[in-house]
Tab-separated table of C-alpha atoms in Angstrom:
chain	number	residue	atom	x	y	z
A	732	UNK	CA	-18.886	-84.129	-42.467
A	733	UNK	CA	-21.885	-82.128	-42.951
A	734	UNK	CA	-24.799	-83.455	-44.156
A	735	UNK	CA	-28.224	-82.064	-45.415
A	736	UNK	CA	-31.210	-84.251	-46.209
A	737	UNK	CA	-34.538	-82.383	-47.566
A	738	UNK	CA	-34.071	-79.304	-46.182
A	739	UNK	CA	-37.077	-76.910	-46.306
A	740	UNK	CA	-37.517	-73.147	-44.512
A	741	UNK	CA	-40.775	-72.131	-45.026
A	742	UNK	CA	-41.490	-68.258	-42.980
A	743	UNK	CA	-45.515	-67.812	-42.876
A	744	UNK	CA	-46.383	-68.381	-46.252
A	745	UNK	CA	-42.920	-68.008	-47.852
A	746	UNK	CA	-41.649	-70.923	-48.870
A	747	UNK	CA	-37.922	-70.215	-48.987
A	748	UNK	CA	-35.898	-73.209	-49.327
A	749	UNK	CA	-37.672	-76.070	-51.000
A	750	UNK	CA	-35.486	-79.528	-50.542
A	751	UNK	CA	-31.961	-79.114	-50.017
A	752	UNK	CA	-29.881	-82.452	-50.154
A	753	UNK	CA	-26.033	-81.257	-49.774
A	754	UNK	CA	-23.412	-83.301	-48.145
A	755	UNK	CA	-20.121	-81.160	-47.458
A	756	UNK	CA	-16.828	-83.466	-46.989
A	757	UNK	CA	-14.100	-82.787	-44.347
A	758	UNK	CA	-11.765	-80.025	-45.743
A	759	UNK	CA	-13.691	-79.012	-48.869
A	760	UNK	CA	-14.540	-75.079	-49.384
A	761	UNK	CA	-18.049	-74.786	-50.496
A	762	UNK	CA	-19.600	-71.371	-51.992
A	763	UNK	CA	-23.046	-70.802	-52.416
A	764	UNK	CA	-23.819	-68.071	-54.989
A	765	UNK	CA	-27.157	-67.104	-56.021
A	766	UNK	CA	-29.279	-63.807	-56.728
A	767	UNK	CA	-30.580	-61.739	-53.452
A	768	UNK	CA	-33.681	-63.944	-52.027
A	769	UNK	CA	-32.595	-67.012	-53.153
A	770	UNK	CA	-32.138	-68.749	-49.748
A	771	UNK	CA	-28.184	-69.059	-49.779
A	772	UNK	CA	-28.146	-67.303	-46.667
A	773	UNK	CA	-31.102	-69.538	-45.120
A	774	UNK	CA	-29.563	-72.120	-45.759
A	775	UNK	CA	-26.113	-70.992	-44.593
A	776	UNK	CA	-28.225	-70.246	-41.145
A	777	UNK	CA	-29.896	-73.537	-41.075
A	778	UNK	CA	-26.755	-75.674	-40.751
A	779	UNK	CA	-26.126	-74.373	-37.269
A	780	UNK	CA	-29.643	-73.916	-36.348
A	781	UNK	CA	-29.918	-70.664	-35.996
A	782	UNK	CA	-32.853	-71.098	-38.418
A	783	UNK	CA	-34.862	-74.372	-37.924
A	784	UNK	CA	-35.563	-76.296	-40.750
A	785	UNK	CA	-39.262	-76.443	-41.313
A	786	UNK	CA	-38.468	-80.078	-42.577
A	787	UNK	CA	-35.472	-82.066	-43.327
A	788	UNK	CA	-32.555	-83.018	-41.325
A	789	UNK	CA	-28.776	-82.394	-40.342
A	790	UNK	CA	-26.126	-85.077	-39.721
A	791	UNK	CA	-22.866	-83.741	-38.438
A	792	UNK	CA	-20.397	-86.430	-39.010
A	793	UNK	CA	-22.534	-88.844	-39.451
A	794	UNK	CA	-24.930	-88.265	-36.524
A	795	UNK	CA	-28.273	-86.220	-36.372
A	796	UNK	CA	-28.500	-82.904	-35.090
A	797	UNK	CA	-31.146	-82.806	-32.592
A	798	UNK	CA	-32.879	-79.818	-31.735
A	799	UNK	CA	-32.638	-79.264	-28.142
A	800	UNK	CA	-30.665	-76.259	-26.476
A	801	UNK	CA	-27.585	-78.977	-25.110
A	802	UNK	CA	-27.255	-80.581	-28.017
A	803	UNK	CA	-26.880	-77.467	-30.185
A	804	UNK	CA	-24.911	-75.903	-28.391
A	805	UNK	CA	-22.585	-79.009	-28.365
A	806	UNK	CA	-23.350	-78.790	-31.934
A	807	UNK	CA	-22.831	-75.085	-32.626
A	808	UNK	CA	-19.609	-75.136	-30.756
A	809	UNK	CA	-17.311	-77.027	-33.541
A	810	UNK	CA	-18.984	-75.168	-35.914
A	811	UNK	CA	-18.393	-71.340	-36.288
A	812	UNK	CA	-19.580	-68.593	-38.209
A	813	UNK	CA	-19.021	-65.224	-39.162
A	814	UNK	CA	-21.514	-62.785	-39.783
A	815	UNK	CA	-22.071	-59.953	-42.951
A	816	UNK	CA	-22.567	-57.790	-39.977
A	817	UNK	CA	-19.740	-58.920	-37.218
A	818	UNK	CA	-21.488	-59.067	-34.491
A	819	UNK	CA	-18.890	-58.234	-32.101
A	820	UNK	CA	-19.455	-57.613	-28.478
A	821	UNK	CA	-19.301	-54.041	-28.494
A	822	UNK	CA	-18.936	-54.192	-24.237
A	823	UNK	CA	-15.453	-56.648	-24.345
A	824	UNK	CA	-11.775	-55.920	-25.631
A	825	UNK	CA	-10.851	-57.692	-28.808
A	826	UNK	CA	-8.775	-59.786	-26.851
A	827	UNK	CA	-11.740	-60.652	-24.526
A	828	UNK	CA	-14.026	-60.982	-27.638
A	829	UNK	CA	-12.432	-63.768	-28.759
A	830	UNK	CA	-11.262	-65.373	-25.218
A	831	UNK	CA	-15.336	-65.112	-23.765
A	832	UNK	CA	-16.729	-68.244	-25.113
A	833	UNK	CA	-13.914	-70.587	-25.082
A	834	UNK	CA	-13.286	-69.698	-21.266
A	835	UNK	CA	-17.183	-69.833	-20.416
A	836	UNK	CA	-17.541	-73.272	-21.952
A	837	UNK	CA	-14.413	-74.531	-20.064
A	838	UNK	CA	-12.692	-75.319	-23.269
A	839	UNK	CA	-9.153	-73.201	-22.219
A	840	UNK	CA	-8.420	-71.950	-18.704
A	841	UNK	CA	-8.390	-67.654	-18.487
A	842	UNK	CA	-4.157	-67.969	-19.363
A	843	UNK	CA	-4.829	-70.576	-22.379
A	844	UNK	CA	-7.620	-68.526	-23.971
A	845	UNK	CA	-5.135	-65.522	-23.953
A	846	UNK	CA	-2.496	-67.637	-25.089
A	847	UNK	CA	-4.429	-68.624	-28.187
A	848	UNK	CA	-5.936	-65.299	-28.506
A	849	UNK	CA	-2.530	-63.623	-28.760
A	850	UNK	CA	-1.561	-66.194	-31.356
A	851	UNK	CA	-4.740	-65.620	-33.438
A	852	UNK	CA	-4.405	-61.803	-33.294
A	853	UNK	CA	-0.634	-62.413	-34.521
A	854	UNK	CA	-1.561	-64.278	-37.137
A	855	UNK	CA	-4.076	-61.900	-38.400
A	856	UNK	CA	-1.969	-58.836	-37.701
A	857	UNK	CA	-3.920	-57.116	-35.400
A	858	UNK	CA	-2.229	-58.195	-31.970
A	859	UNK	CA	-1.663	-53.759	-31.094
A	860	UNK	CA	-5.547	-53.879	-31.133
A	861	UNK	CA	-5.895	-56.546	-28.175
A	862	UNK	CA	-7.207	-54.281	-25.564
A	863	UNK	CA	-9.073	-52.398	-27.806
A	864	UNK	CA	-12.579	-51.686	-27.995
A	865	UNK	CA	-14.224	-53.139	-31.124
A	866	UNK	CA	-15.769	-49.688	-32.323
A	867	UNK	CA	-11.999	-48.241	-32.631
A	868	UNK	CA	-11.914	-50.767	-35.711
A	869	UNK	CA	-12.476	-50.337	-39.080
A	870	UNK	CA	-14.453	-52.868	-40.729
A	871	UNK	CA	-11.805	-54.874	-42.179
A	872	UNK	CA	-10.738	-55.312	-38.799
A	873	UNK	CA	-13.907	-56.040	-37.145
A	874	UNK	CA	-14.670	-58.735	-39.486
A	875	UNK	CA	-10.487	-60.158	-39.050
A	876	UNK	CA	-11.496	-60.271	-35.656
A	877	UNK	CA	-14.860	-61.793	-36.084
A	878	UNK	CA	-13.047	-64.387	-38.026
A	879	UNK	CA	-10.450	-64.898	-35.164
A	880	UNK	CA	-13.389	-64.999	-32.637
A	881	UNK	CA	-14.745	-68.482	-34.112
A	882	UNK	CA	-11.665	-69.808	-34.778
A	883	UNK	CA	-10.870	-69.527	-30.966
A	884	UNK	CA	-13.394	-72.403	-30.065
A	885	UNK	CA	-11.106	-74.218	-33.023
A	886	UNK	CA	-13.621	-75.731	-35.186
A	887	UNK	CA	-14.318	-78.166	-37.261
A	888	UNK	CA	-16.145	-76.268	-39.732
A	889	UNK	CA	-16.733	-72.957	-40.139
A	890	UNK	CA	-19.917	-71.088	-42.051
A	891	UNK	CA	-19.600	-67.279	-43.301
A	892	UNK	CA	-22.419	-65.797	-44.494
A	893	UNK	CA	-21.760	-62.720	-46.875
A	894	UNK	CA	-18.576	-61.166	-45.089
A	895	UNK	CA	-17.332	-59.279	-47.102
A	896	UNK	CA	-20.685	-57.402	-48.475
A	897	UNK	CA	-20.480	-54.864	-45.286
A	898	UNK	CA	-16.704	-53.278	-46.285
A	899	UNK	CA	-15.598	-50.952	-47.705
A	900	UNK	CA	-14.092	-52.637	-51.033
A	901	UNK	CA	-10.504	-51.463	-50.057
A	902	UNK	CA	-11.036	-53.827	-47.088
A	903	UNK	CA	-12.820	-56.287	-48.761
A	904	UNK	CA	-9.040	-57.857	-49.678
A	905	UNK	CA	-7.952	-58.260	-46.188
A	906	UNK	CA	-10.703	-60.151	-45.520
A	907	UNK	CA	-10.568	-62.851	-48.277
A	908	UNK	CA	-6.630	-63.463	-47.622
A	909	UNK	CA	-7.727	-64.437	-44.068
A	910	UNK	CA	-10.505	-66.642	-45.235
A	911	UNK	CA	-7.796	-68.006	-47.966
A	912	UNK	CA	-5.009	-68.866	-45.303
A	913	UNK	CA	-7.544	-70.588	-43.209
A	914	UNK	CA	-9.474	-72.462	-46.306
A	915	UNK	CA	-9.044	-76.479	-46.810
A	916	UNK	CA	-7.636	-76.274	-43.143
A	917	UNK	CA	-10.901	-75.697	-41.779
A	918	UNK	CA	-14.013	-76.784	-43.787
A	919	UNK	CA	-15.689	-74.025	-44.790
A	920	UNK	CA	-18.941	-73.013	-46.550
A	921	UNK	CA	-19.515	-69.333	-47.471
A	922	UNK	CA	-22.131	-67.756	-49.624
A	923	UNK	CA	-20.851	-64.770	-51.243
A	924	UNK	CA	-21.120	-62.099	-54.010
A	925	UNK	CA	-17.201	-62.455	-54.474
A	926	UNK	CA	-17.036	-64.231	-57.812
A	927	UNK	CA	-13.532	-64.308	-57.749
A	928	UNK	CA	-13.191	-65.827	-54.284
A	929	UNK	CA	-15.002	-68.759	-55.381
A	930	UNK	CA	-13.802	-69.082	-58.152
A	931	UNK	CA	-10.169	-68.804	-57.028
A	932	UNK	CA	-10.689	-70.470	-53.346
A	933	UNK	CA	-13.976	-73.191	-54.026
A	934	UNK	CA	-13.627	-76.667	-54.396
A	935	UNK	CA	-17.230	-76.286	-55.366
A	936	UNK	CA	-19.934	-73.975	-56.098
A	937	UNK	CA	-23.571	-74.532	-55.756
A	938	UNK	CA	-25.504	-71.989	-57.864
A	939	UNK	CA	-28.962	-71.066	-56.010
A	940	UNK	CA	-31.843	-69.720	-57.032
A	941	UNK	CA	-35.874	-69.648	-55.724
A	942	UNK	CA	-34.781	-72.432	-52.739
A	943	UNK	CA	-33.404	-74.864	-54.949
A	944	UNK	CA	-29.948	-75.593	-55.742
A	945	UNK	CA	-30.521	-74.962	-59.628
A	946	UNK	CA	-26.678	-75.913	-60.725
A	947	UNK	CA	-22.951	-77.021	-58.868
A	948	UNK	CA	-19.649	-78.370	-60.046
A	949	UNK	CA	-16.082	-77.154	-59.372
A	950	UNK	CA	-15.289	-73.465	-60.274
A	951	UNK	CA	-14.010	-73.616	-63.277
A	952	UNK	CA	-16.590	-75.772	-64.741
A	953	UNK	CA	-19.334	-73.744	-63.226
A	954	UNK	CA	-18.259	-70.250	-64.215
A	955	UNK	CA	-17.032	-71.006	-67.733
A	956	UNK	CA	-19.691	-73.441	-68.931
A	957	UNK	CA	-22.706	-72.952	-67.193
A	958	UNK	CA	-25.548	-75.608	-67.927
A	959	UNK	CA	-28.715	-74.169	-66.349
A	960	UNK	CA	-30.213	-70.862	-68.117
A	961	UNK	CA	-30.702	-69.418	-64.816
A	962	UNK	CA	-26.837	-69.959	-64.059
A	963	UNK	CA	-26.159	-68.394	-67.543
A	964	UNK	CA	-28.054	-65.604	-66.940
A	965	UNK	CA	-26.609	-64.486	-63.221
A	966	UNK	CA	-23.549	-65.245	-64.095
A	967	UNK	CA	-24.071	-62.358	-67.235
A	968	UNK	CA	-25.118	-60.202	-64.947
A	969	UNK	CA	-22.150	-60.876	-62.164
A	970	UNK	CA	-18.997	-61.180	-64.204
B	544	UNK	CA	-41.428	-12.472	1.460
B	545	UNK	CA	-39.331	-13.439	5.254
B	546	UNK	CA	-37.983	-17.011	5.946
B	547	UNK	CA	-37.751	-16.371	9.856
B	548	UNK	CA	-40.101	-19.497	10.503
B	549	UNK	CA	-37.150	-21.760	8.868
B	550	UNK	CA	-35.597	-20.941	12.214
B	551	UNK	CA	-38.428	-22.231	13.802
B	552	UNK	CA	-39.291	-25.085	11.733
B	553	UNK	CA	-36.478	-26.497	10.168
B	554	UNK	CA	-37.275	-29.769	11.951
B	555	UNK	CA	-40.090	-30.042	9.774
B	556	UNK	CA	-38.215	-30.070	6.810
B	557	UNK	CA	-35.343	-32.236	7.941
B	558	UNK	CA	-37.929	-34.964	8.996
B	559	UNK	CA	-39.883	-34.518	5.885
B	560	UNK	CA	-37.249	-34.878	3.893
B	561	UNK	CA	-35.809	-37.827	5.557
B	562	UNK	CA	-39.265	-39.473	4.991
B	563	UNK	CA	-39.311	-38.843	1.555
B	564	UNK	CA	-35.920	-40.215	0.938
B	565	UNK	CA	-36.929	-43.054	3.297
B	566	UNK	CA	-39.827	-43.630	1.212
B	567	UNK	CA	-38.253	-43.366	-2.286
B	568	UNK	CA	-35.433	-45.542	-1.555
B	569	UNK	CA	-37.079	-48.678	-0.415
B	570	UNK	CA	-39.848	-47.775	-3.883
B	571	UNK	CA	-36.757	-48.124	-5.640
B	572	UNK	CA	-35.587	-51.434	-4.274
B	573	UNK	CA	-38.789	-53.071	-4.538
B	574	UNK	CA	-39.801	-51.367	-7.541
B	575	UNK	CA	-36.406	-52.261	-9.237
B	576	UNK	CA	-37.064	-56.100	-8.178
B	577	UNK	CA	-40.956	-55.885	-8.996
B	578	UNK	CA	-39.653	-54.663	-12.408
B	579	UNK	CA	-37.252	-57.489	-12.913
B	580	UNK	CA	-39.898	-59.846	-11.774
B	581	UNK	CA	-41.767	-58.892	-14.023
B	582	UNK	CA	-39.679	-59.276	-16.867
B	583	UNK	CA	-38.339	-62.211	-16.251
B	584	UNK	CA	-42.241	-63.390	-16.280
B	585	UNK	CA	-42.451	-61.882	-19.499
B	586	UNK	CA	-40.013	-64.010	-21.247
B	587	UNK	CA	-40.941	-67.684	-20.018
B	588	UNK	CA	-42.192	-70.238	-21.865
B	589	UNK	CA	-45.128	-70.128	-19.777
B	590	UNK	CA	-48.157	-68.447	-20.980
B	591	UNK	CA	-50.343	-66.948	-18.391
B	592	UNK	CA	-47.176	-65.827	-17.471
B	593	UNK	CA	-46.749	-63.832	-19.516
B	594	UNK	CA	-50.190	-62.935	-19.830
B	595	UNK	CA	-50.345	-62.045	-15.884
B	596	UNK	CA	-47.407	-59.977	-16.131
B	597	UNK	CA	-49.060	-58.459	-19.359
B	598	UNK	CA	-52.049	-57.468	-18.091
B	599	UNK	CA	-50.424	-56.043	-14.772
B	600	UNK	CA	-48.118	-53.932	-16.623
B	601	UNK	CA	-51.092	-52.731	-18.491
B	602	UNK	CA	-53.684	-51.901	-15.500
B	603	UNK	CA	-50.944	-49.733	-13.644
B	604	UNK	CA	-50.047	-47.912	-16.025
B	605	UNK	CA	-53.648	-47.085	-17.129
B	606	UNK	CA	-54.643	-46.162	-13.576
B	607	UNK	CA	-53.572	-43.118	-12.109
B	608	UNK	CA	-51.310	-43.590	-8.894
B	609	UNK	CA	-53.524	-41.353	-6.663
B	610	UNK	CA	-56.263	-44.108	-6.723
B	611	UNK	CA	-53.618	-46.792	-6.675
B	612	UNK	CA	-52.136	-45.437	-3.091
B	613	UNK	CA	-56.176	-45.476	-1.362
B	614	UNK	CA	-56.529	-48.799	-2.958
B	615	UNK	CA	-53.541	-49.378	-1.590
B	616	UNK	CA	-54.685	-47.969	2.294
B	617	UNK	CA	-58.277	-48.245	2.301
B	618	UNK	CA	-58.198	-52.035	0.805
B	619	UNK	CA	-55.307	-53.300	3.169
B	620	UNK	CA	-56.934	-52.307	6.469
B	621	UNK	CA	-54.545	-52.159	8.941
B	622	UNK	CA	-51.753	-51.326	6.876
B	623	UNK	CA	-49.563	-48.321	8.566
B	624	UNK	CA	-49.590	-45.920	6.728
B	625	UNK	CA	-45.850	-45.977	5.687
B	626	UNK	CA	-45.875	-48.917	4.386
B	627	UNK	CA	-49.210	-48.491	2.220
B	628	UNK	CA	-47.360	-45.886	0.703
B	629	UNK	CA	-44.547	-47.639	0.106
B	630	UNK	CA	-46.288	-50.781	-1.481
B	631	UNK	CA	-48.119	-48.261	-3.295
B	632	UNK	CA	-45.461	-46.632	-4.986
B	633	UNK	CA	-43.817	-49.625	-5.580
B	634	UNK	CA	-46.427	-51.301	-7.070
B	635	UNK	CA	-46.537	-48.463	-9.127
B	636	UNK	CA	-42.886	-48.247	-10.197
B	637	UNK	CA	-42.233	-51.984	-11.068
B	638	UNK	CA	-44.711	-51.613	-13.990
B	639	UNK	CA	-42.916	-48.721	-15.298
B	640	UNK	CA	-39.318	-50.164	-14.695
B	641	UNK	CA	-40.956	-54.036	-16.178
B	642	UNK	CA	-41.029	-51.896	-19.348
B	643	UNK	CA	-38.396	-49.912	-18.775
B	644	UNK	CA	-36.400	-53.192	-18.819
B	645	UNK	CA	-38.257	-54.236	-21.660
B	646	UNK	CA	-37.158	-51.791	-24.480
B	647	UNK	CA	-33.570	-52.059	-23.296
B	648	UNK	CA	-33.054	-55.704	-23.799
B	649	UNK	CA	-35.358	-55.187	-27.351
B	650	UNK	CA	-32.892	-52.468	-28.028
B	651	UNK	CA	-30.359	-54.575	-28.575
B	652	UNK	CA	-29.172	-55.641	-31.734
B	653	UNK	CA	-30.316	-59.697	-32.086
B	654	UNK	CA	-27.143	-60.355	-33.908
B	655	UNK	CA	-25.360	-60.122	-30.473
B	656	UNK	CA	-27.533	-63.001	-29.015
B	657	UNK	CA	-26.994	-65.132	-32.855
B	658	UNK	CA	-23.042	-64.414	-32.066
B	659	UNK	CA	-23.221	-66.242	-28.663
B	660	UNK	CA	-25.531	-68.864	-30.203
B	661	UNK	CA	-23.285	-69.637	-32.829
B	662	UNK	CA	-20.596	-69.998	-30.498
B	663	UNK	CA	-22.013	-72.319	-28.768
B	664	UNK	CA	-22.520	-70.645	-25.524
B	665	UNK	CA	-25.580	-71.250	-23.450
B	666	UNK	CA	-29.013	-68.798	-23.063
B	667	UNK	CA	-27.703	-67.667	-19.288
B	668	UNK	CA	-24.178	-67.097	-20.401
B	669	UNK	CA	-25.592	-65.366	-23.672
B	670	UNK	CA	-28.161	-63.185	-21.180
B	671	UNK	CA	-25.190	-62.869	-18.106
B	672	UNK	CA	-22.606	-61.958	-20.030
B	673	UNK	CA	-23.568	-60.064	-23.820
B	674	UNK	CA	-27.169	-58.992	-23.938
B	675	UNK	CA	-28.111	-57.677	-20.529
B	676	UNK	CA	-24.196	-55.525	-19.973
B	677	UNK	CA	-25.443	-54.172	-23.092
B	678	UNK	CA	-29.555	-53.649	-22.079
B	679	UNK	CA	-28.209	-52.294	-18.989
B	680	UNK	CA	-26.673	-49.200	-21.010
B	681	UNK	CA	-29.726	-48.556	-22.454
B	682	UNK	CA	-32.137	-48.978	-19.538
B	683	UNK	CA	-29.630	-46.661	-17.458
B	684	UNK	CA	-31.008	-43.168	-18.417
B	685	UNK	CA	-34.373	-43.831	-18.465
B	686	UNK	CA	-34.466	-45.572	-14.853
B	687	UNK	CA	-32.441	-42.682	-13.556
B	688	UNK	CA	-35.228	-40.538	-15.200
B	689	UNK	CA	-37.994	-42.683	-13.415
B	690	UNK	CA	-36.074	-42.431	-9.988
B	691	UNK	CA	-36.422	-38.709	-10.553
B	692	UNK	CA	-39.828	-38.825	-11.376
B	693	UNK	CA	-40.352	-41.133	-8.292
B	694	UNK	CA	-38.751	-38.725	-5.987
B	695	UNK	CA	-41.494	-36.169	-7.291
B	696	UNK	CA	-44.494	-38.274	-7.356
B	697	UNK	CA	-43.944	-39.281	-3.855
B	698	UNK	CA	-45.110	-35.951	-2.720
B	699	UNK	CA	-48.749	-37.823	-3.076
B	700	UNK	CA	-48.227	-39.655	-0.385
B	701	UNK	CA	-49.239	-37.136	2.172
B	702	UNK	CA	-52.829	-37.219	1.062
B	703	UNK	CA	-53.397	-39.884	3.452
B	704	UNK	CA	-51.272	-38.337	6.156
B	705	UNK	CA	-48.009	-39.493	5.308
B	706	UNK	CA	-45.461	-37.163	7.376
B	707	UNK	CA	-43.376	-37.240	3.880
B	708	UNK	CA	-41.955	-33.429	2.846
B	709	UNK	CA	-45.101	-32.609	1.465
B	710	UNK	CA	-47.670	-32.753	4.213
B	711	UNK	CA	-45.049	-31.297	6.598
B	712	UNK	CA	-44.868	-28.292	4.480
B	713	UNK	CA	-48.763	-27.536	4.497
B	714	UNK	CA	-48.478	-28.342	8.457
B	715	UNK	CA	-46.210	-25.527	8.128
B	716	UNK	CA	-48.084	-23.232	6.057
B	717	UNK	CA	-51.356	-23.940	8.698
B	718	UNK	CA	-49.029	-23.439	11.490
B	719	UNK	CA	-47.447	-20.241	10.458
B	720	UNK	CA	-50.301	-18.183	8.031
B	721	UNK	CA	-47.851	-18.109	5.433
B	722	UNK	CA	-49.352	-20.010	2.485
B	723	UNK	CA	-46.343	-19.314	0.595
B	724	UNK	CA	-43.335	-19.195	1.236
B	725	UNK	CA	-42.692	-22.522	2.953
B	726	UNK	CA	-43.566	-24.318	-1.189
B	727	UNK	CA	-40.263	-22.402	-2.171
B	728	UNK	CA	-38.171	-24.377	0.420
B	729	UNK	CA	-40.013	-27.632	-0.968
B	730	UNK	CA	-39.497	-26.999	-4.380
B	731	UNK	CA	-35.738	-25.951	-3.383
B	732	UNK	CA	-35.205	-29.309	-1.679
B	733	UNK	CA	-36.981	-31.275	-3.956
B	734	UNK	CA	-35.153	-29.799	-7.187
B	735	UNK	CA	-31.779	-30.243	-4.988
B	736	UNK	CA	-32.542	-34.002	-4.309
B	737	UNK	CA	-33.507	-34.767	-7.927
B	738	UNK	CA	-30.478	-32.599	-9.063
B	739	UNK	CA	-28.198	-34.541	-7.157
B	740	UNK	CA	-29.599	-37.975	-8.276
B	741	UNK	CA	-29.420	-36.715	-12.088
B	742	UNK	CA	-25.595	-36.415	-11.647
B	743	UNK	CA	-24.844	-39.173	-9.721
B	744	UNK	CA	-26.930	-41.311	-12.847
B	745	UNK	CA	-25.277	-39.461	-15.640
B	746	UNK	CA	-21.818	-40.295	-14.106
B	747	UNK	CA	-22.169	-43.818	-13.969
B	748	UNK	CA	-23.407	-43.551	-17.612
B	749	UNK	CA	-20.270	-41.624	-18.655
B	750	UNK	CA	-17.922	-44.506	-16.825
B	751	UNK	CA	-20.127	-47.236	-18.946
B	752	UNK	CA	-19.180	-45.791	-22.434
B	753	UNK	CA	-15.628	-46.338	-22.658
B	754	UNK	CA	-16.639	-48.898	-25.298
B	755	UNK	CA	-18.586	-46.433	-27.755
């Protein structure tokens, strides 16, 4: 569904992600683990362009993804992503966070949008909160409702980068049971510290370190016999 | 101290003050559009631009306004005098309000315009409907603040015979030998103009933070 050929990210000097071939099928949960500065979250933010690729391209089932504003936006829109930091329109209701883009882009009239919303909300338990603003939240919340937000536009796949490294870790729980419900529904790739997430939720894990994907396999493989001396050595350190 | 030549007078003031208000309101429109202008210069794709507005920005605010406004009357010959004082002040103003603009839309955070990217939503919808709402909080304060300062440095004006508040307060002092008291009735209306504006800006901010 998603697929990366030769990816490269280089920022001045910095060479951050140095040839990234990954293809991620339709359905499959994909974590990306990998020390701090080891491009997992580059890479996470070149997939929907919000970084461009020094070099390298993107297919998107089966067709490039150019780089000009219409076609990424086309792009962007069946793929969604949630941010370590929310990013929630501070100015709009929860109700109109999550009903803004799908209305603007003329995906659901006004009445569908809410109609979805209030189903989304439901689901994630937060439907009281729908005319709230989203600094009466805690963080749990505000990333629940980040989460609800993209799936609005209903997307094909969706990207998370870090979400649960901004909580509180009594809200860090919440969070993942959301991302679980939704997982192998939705395609989803999501770089994360949350060892156990991966290894309960993955159908893979790609191990990253210095721009390279050093190591990968399925969870159980990866975590209890690790190959690559860098893998055996974070892993030490994380478990 | 006696205030009998208010009696007299008043006139003066009313018309001086009505000129003054005249004069800062249309600085305000023109300055508020120079000062989007401006800004919206600043952010093409189009170098010189950018560089114009740049270097605009940079030249009025490194020149005092004084010299601006007789550039402003001596250079446009023919110019009445009202409006030289207007274009004066506005030309002024935008440059201040350009920047003004500026630091509110920097101000905000750039994961708000990443969240409307990754959404798929368009630069104009991202601008309409996230990042300028948002900029506009910011900028709200400190363009009240420069409409108060406007209100105050308009008082210049009468150097080149503007009948604004100003120079019909030293036609009063001339008028009447009383060097003195007449300033306290300017200062009085000035402060109660600028007084009133203050409010009227920091209500509108109170009804924009029901989301903070």
């Amino acid at each position: 569904m998603i697929k990366l050929k030769n990816i490269h990210k280089k920022f001045g000097d910095l060479h951050v992600l140095k040839g990234i071939d990954e293809e991620i099928t339709k359905g499959e949960v994909v974590a990306i683990i990998g020390p701090s500065g080891s491009g997992k979250s580059t890479l996470l933010r070149c997939i929907n362009y919000l970084e461009t690729p020094t070099e390298g391209e993107i297919y998107f089932e089966n067709e490039v993804v150019e780089e000009k504003a219409s076609a990424l936006n086309a792009y962007r829109e069946q793929v969604g992503m949630v941010f370590q930091q929310f990013n929630l329109f501070p100015h709009k209701t929860v109700m109109e966070n999550i009903t803004m883009a799908p209305v603007l882009l003329n995906k659901y009239s006004q009445k569908e949008a809410e109609d979805v919303g209030v189903e989304l909300l439901n689901r994630i338990g937060l439907l009281d909160k729908k005319d709230e603003y989203p600094n009466k939240l805690s963080g749990g919340q505000k990333q629940r409702v980040a989460i609800a937000r993209a799936l609005a536009m209903n997307p094909k796949a969706m990207l998370f980068d870090e979400p649960t490294s901004a909580l509180d870790p009594e809200m860090v729980g919440e969070v993942l049971d959301l991302m679980k419900s939704i997982a192998h529904k939705t395609t989803m790739v999501v770089v994360t510290h949350e060892m156990g997430f991966a290894k309960e939720v993955a159908d893979r894990v790609l191990f990253m370190d210095d721009g390279v994907v050093v190591e990968e396999g399925i969870p159980s493989q990866l975590f209890s016999n690790p190959q690559h001396p860098r893998t055996i050595d974070f892993l030490s350190k994380v478990l | 101290m006696s205030f009998g030549f208010l009696l007299k007078y008043y006139k003066f003031f009313l018309s001086g003050t009505a000129n003054t208000l005249m004069l800062s309101a249309l600085t305000v429109v023109f300055g508020l559009v120079g000062g989007v202008v401006l800004s919206i210069m600043r952010t093409l794709h189009f170098k010189p631009a950018q560089k114009l507005a740049g270097a605009y920005i940079a030249f009025i605010r490194g020149t005092p306004l004084l010299v601006q406004l007789y550039i402003v009357y001596y250079g446009l010959k023919d110019i009445p005098m009202f409006a030289a004082g207007v274009v004066a002040m506005s030309i002024n103003s935008s440059a201040y309000i350009a920047e003004i603009i500026r630091a509110g839309i920097s101000a905000v955070d750039k994961g708000q315009l990443e969240a409307t990217k990754s959404l798929g939503m368009t630069s104009a919808m991202a601008y309409t409907k996230v990042i300028l709402p948002q900029a506009f909080k910011n900028i709200l304060p400190a363009l009240g603040n420069e409409f108060v300062i406007l209100i105050k440095e308009s008082a210049i004006v009468s150097v080149i015979g503007l009948h604004d508040l100003m120079y019909n307060v030293d036609t009063i002092r001339g008028i009447t030998y009383k060097p003195f008291e007449p300033l306290l009735v300017a200062a009085a209306i000035y402060f109660v103009l600028t007084a009133v504006l203050s409010k009227g800006v920091e209500s509108i901010e109170r009804r924009l933070q029901v989301s903070d």
